[in-house]
Every structure is written in structure tokens, then in C-alpha cells.
PDB file of C-alpha atoms in Angstrom:
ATOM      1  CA  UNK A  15     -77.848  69.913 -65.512  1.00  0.00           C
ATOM      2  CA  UNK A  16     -77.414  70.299 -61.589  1.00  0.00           C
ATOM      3  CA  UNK A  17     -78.732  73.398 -59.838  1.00  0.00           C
ATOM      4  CA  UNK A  18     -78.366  73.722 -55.754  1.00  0.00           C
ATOM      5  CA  UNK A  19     -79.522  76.786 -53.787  1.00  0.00           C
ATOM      6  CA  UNK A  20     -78.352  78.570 -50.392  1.00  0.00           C
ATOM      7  CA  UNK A  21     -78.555  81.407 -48.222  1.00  0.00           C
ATOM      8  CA  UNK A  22     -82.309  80.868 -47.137  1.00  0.00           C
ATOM      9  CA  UNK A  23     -82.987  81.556 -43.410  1.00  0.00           C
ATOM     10  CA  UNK A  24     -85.144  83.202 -41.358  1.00  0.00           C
ATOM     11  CA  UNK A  25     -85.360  86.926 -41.463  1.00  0.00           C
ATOM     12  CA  UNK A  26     -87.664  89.950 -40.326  1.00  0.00           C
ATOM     13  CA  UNK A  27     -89.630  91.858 -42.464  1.00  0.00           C
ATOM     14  CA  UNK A  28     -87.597  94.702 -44.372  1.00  0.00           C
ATOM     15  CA  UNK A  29     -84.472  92.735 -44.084  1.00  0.00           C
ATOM     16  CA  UNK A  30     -82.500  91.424 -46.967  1.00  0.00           C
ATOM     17  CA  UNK A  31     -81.224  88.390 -47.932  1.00  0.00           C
ATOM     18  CA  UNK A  32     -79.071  86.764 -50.994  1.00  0.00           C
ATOM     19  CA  UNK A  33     -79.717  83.455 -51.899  1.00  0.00           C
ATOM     20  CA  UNK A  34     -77.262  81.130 -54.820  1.00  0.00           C
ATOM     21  CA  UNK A  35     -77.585  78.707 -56.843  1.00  0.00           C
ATOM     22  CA  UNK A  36     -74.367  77.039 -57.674  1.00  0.00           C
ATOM     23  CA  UNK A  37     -74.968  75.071 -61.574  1.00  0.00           C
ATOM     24  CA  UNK A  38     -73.144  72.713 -63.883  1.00  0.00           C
ATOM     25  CA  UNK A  39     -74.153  71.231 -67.536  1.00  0.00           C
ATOM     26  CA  UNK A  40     -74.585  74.336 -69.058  1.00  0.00           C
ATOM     27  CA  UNK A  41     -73.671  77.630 -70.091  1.00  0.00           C
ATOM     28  CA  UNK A  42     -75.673  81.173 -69.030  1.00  0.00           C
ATOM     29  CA  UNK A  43     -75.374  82.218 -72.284  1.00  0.00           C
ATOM     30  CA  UNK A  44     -76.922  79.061 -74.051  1.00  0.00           C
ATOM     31  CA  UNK A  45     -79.695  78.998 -71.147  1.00  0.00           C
ATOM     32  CA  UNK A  46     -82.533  81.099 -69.779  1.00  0.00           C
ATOM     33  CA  UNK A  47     -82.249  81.304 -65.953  1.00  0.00           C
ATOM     34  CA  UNK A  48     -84.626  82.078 -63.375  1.00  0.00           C
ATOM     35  CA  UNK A  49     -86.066  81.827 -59.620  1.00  0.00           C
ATOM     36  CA  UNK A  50     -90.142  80.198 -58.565  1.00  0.00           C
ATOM     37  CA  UNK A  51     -91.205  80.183 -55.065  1.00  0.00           C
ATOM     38  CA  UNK A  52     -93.802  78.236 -53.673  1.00  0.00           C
ATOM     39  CA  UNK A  53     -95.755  79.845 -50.582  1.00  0.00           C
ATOM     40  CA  UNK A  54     -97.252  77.663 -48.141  1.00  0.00           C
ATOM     41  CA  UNK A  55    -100.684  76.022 -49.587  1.00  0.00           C
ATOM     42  CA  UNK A  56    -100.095  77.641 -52.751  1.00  0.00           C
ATOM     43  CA  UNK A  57     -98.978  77.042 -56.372  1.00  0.00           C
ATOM     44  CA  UNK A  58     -95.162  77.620 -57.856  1.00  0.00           C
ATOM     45  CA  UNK A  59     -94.850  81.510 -58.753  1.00  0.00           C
ATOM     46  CA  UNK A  60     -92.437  82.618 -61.340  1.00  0.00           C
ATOM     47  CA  UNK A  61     -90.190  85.318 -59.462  1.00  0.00           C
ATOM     48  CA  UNK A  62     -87.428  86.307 -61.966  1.00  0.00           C
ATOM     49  CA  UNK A  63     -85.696  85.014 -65.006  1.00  0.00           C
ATOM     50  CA  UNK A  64     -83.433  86.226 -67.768  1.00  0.00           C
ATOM     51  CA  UNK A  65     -82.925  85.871 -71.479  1.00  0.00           C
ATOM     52  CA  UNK A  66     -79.271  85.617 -72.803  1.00  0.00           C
ATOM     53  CA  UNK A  67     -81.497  85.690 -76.279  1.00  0.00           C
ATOM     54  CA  UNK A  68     -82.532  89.079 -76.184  1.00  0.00           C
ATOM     55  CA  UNK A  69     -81.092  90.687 -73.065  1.00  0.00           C
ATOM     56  CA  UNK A  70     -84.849  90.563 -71.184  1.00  0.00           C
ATOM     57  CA  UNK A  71     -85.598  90.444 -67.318  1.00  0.00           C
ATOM     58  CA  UNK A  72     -88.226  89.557 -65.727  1.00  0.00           C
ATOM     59  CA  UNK A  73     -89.768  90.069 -62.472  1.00  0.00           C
ATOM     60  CA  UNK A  74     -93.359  89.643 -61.014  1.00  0.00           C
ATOM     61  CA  UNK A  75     -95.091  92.613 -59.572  1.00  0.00           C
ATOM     62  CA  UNK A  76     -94.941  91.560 -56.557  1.00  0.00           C
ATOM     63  CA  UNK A  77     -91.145  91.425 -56.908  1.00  0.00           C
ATOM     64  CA  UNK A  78     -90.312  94.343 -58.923  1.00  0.00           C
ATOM     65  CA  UNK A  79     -87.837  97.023 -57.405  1.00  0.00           C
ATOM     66  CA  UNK A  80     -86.884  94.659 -54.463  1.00  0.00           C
ATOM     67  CA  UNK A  81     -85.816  91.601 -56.073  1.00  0.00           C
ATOM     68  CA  UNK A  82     -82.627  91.679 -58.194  1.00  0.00           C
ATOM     69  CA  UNK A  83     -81.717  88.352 -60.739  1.00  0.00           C
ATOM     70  CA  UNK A  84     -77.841  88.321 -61.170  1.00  0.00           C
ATOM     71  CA  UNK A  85     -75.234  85.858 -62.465  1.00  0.00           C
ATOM     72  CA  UNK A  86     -71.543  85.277 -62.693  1.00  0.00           C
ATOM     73  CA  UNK A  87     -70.861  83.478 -65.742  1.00  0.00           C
ATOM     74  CA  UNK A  88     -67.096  82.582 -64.587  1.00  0.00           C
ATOM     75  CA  UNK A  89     -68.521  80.525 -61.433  1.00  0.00           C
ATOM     76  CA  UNK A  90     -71.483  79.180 -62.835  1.00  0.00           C
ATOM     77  CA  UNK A  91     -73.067  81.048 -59.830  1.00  0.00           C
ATOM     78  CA  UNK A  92     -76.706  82.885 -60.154  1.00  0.00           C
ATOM     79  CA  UNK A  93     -78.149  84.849 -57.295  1.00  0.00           C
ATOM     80  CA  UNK A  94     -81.551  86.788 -56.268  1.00  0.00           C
ATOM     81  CA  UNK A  95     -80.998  89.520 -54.086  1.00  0.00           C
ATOM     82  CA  UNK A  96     -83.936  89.882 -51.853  1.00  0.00           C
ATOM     83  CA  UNK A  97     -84.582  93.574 -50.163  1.00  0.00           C
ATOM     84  CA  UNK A  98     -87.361  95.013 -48.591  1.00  0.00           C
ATOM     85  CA  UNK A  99     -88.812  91.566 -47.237  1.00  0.00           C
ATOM     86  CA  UNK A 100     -92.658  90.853 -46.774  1.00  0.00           C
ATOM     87  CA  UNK A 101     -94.022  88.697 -44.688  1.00  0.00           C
ATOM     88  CA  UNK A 102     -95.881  87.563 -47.863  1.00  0.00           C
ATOM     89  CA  UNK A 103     -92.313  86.738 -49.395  1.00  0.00           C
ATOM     90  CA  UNK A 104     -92.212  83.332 -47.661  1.00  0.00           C
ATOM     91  CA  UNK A 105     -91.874  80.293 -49.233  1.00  0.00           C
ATOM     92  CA  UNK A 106     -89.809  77.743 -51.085  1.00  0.00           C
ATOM     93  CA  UNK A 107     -87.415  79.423 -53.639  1.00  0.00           C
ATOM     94  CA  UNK A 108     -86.097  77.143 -56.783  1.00  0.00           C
ATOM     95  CA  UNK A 109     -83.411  77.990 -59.321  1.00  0.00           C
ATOM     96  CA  UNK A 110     -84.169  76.928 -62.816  1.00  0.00           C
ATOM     97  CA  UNK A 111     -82.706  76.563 -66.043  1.00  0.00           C
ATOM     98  CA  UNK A 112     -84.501  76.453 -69.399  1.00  0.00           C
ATOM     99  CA  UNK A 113     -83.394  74.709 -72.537  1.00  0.00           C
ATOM    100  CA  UNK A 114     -83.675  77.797 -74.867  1.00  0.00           C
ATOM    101  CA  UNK A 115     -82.385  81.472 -74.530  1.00  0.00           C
ATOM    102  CA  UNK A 116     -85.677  83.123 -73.939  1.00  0.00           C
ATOM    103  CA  UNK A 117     -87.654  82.244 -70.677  1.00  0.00           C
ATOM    104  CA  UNK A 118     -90.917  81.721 -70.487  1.00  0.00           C
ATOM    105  CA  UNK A 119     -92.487  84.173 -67.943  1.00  0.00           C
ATOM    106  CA  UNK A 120     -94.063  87.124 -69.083  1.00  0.00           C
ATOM    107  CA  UNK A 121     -94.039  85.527 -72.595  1.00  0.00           C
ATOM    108  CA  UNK A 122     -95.846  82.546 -73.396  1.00  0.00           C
ATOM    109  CA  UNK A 123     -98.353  82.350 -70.400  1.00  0.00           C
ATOM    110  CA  UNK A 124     -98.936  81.361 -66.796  1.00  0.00           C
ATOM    111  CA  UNK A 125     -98.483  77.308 -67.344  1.00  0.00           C
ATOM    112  CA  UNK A 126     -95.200  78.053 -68.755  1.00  0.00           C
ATOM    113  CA  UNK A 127     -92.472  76.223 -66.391  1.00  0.00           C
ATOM    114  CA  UNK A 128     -88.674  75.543 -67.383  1.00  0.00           C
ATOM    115  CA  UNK A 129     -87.205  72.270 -68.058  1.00  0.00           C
ATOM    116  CA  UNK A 130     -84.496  72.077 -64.751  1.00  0.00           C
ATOM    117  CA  UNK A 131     -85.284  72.590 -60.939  1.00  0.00           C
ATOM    118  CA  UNK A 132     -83.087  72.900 -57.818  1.00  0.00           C
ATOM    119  CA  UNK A 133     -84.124  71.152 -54.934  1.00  0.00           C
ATOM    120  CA  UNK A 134     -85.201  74.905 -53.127  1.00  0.00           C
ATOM    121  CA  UNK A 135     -84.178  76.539 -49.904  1.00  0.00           C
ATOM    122  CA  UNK A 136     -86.654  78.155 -47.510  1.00  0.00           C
ATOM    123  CA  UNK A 137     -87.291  81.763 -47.261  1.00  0.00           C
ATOM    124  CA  UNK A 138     -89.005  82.708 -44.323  1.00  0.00           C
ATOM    125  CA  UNK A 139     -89.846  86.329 -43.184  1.00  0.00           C
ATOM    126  CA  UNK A 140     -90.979  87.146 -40.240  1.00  0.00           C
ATOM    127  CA  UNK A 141     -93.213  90.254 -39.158  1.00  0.00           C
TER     128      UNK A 141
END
């Protein structure tokens, strides 16, 4: 399993940005998918993820109604679409891939972590 983000970058507060994460050894539908960040001095923070199992998003509160998980199964391609920027938004941002159709976050606790990481882009947001 290979997972490699883009489209991090530096952008002001209330801007948008789109970032990908191009995969290979595995299928979306066999896989749970999903997006951490890490903020400066802090711990990993699960973002978003989906489960092919049962249809279920998830995003943090902090997230929720700005942040949108996507996919296209016929590229192998998964995105986060990132709107209404905070400041508080910065960080690292990882793609991640779980070995079973139901992720982890919102489900079986806050130590949960998946099994496959991308190497992360930045995300900073400026005010």
C-alpha cells in the first residue's frame, strides 16, 4: 500500500484549499480511508474517514461543514476539500488507509489509528 499527498500550501484564513492523495495496493471499496493532521507541538488528530462497510463519514467537530472527504475509485485518487480555513487548521495532513471496511474514528475510541500513512503535506493558514 502506497499513499502520497499534494496540494498543501500556504493560504489565508477563509480560503480554501484541496489536497490528494494519489494510492496503489488496494481497493476503496475493500478499505476504510481517511485524513489526520498533526498541529505544531501537538498529537495526530483524526480529521475525516469513510466506511465502504456501511456507507459512514466521519468528521471531527472541528471539521464538520467545512471539510469534505471524497474519492474517485477509477484513479485511485482521494481528496479533502478544505473551506472556510482557520488559522487553527494548520498542520501536517496524512492520508490513511485501514485494513478493514469500517474506520476507526468515532467508533472504537481516541487511540484508534489505521494501519497505512502517507508521508503528509503541510497546511498552513495564515490570519
Amino acid at each position: 500500500v502506497q499513499l502520497v499527498e499534494s496540494g498543501g500550501g500556504l493560504v489565508q484564513a477563509g480560503g480554501s484549499l484541496r489536497l490528494s492523495c494519489a494510492t496503489s495496493g488496494f481497493t476503496f471499496d475493500d478499505y476504510a480511508i481517511g485524513w489526520f493532521r498533526q498541529a505544531p507541538g501537538q498529537g495526530r488528530e483524526g480529521v475525516s474517514c469513510f466506511s465502504p462497510g456501511d456507507g459512514y463519514t466521519f468528521y471531527a467537530n472541528s471539521v464538520r461543514g467545512r471539510f469534505t472527504i471524497s474519492s474517485d475509485n477509477a484513479k485511485n485518487l482521494m481528496f479533502l476539500q478544505m473551506n472556510s480555513l482557520k488559522v487553527e487548521d494548520t498542520g501536517v495532513y496524512y492520508c490513511t488507509a485501514t485494513r478493514t471496511r469500517f474506520c476507526g474514528m468515532g467508533r472504537y475510541g481516541d487511540n484508534w489509528l489505521p494501519d497505512y500513512w502517507g508521508q503528509g503535506t503541510q497546511v498552513s493558514v495564515s490570519s
